[in-house]
Tab-separated table of C-alpha atoms in Angstrom:
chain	number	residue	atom	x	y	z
A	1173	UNK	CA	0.000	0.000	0.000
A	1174	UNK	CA	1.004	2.923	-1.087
A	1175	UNK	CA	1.904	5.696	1.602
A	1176	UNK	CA	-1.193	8.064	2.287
A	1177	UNK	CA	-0.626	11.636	0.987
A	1178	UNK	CA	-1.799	15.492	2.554
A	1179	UNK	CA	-1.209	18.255	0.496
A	1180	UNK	CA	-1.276	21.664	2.809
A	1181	UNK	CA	-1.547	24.550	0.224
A	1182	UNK	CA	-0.958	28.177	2.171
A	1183	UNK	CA	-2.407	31.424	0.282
A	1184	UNK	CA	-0.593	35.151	-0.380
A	1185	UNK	CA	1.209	37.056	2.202
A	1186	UNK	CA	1.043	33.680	4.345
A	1187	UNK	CA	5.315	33.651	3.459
A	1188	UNK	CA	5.268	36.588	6.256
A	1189	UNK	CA	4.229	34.691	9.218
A	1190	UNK	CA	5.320	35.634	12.216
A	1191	UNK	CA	6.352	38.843	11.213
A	1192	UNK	CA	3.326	40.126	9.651
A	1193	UNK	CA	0.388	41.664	12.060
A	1194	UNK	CA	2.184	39.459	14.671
A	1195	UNK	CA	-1.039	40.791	16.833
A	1196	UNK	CA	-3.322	39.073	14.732
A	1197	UNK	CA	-1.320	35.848	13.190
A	1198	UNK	CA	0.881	35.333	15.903
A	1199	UNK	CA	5.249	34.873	16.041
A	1200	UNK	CA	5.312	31.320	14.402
A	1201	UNK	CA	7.290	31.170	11.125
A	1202	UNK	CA	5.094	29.565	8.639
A	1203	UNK	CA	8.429	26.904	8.550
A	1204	UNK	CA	7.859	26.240	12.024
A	1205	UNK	CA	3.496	25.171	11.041
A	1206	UNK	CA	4.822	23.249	7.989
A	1207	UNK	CA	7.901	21.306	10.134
A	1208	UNK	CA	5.455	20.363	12.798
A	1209	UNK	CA	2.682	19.471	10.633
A	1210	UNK	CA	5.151	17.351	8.702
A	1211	UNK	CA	6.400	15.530	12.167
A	1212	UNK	CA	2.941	14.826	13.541
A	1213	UNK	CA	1.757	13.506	10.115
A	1214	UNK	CA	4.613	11.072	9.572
A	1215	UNK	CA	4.264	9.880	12.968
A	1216	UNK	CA	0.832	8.937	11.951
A	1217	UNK	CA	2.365	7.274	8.824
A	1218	UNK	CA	1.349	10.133	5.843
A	1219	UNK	CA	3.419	11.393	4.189
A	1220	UNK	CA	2.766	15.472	3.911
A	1221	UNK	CA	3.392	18.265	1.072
A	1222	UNK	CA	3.127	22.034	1.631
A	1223	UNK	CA	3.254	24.850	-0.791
A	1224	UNK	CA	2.502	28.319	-0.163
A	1225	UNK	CA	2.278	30.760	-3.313
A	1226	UNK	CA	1.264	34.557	-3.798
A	1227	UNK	CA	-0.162	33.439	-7.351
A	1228	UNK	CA	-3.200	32.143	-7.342
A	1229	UNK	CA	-2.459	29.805	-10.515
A	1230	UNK	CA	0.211	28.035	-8.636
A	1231	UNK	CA	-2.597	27.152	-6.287
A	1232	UNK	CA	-4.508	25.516	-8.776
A	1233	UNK	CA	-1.858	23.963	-10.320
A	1234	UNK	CA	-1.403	22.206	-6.932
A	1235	UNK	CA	-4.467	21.290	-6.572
A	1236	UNK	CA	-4.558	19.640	-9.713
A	1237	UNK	CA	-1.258	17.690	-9.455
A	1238	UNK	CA	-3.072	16.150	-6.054
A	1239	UNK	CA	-5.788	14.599	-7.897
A	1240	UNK	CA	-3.679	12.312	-9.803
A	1241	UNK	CA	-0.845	11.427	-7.420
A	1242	UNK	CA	-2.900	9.715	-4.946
A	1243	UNK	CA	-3.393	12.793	-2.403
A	1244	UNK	CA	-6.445	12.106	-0.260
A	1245	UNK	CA	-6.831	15.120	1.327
A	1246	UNK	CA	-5.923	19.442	0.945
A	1247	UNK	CA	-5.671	21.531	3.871
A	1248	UNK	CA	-5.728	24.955	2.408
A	1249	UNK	CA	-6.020	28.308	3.780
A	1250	UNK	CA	-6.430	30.495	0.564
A	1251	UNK	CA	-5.772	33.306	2.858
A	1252	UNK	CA	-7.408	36.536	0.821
A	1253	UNK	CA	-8.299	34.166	-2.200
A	1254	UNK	CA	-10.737	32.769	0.598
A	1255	UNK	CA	-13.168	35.992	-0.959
A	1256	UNK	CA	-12.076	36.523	-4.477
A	1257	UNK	CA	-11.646	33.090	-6.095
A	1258	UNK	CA	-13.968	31.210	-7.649
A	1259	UNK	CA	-11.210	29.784	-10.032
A	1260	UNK	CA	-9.705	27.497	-6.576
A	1261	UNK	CA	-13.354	26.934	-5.587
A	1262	UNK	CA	-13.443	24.822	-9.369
A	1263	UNK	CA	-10.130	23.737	-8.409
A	1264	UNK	CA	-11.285	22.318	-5.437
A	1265	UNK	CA	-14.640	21.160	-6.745
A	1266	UNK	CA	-12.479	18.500	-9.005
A	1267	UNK	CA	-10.705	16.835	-6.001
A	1268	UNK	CA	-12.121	14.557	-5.207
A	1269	UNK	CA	-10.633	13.535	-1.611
A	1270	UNK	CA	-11.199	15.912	1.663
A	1271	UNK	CA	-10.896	19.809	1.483
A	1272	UNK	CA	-9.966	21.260	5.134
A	1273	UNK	CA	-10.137	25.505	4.838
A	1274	UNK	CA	-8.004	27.209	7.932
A	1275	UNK	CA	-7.867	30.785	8.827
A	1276	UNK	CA	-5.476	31.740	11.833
A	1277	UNK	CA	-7.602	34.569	12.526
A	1278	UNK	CA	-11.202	34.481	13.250
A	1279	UNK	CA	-12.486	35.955	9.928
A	1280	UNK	CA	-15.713	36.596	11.054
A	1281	UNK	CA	-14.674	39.463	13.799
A	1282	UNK	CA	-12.679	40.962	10.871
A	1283	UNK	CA	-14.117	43.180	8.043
A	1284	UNK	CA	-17.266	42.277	6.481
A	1285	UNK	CA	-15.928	41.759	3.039
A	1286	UNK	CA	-13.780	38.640	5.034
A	1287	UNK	CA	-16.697	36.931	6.304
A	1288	UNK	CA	-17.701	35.473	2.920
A	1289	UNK	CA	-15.575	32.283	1.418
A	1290	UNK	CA	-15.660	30.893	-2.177
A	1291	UNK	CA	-13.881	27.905	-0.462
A	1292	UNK	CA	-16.057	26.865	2.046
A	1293	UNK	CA	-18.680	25.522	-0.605
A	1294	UNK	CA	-16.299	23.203	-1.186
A	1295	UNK	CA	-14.831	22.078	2.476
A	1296	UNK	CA	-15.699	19.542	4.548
A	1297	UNK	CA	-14.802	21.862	7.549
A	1298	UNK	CA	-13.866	24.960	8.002
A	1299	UNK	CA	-11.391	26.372	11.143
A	1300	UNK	CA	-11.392	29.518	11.870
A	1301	UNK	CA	-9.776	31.202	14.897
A	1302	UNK	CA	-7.591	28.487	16.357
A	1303	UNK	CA	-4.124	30.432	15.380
A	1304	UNK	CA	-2.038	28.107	13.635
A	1305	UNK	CA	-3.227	25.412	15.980
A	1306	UNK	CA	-6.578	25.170	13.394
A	1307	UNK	CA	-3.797	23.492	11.032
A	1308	UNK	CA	-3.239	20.898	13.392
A	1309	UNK	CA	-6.725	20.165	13.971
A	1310	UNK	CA	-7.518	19.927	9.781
A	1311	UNK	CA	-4.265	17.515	10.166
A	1312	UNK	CA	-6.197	15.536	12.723
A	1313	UNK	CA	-9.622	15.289	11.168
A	1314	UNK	CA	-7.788	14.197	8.309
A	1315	UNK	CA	-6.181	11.396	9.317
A	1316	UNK	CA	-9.533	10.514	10.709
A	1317	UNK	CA	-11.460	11.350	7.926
A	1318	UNK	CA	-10.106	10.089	5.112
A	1319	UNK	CA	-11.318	6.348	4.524
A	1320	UNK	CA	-14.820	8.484	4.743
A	1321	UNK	CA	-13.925	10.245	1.720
């Protein structure tokens, strides 16, 4: 059997964690979220792939590549594509394994034009809130989740 496969996709501006609106994202580097995610899920036998990308075409492309190289589930957190794109909601419509959508902030005591998400038509969950501890808990659900899919 073939070694099971999470792809983690992070949105624009997401590069600056830690050092952007500290206040609101917090101090971890967004190599310190991939590095842990990546030791928790091959302790639970996955193996786990993370991108992050300002364009949202690399996005898709990612999301694309997972369908056909046995990736059962995407965490993503599209980050301010979350309210502009409908091209990673059609994406995302043609996976066909578990979508997880994470926002380290609570999006919905931000500005209104934040509380609406293209992605979330798509997710199975959505985590909003948690800090970067929402991409442990996608992780988590989708370990549990997948032979659901």
């Amino acid at each position: 059997m073939s070694q099971r496969k999470v792809l983690v996709l992070h949105g624009p501006n997401l590069n600056l964690l830690g050092t952007r609106q500290p206040e609101i994202y917090g101090y971890e580097t967004l190599d310190d979220v991939n590095n842990a995610l990546r030791e928790k899920a091959v302790m639970d036998g996955w193996e786990l792939n993370s991108l992050q990308s300002n364009h949202e075409g690399e996005l898709i492309d990612a999301i694309h590549a997972a369908r056909l190289d046995g990736t059962l589930a995407i965490i993503i957190n599209p980050a301010a594509y979350t309210h502009t794109s409908v091209a990673i909601l059609d994406a995302l419509n043609a996976f066909e394994g578990i979508v997880y959508e994470v926002h380290i902030s609570n999006v919905h005591q931000r500005e209104s034009f934040r509380h609406h998400s293209y992605v979330s038509l798509r997710a199975n969950g959505v985590i909003a809130g948690l800090g970067t501890q929402g991409y442990h808990a996608a992780l988590d659900a989708a370990i549990k989740n997948a032979d659901k899919a």
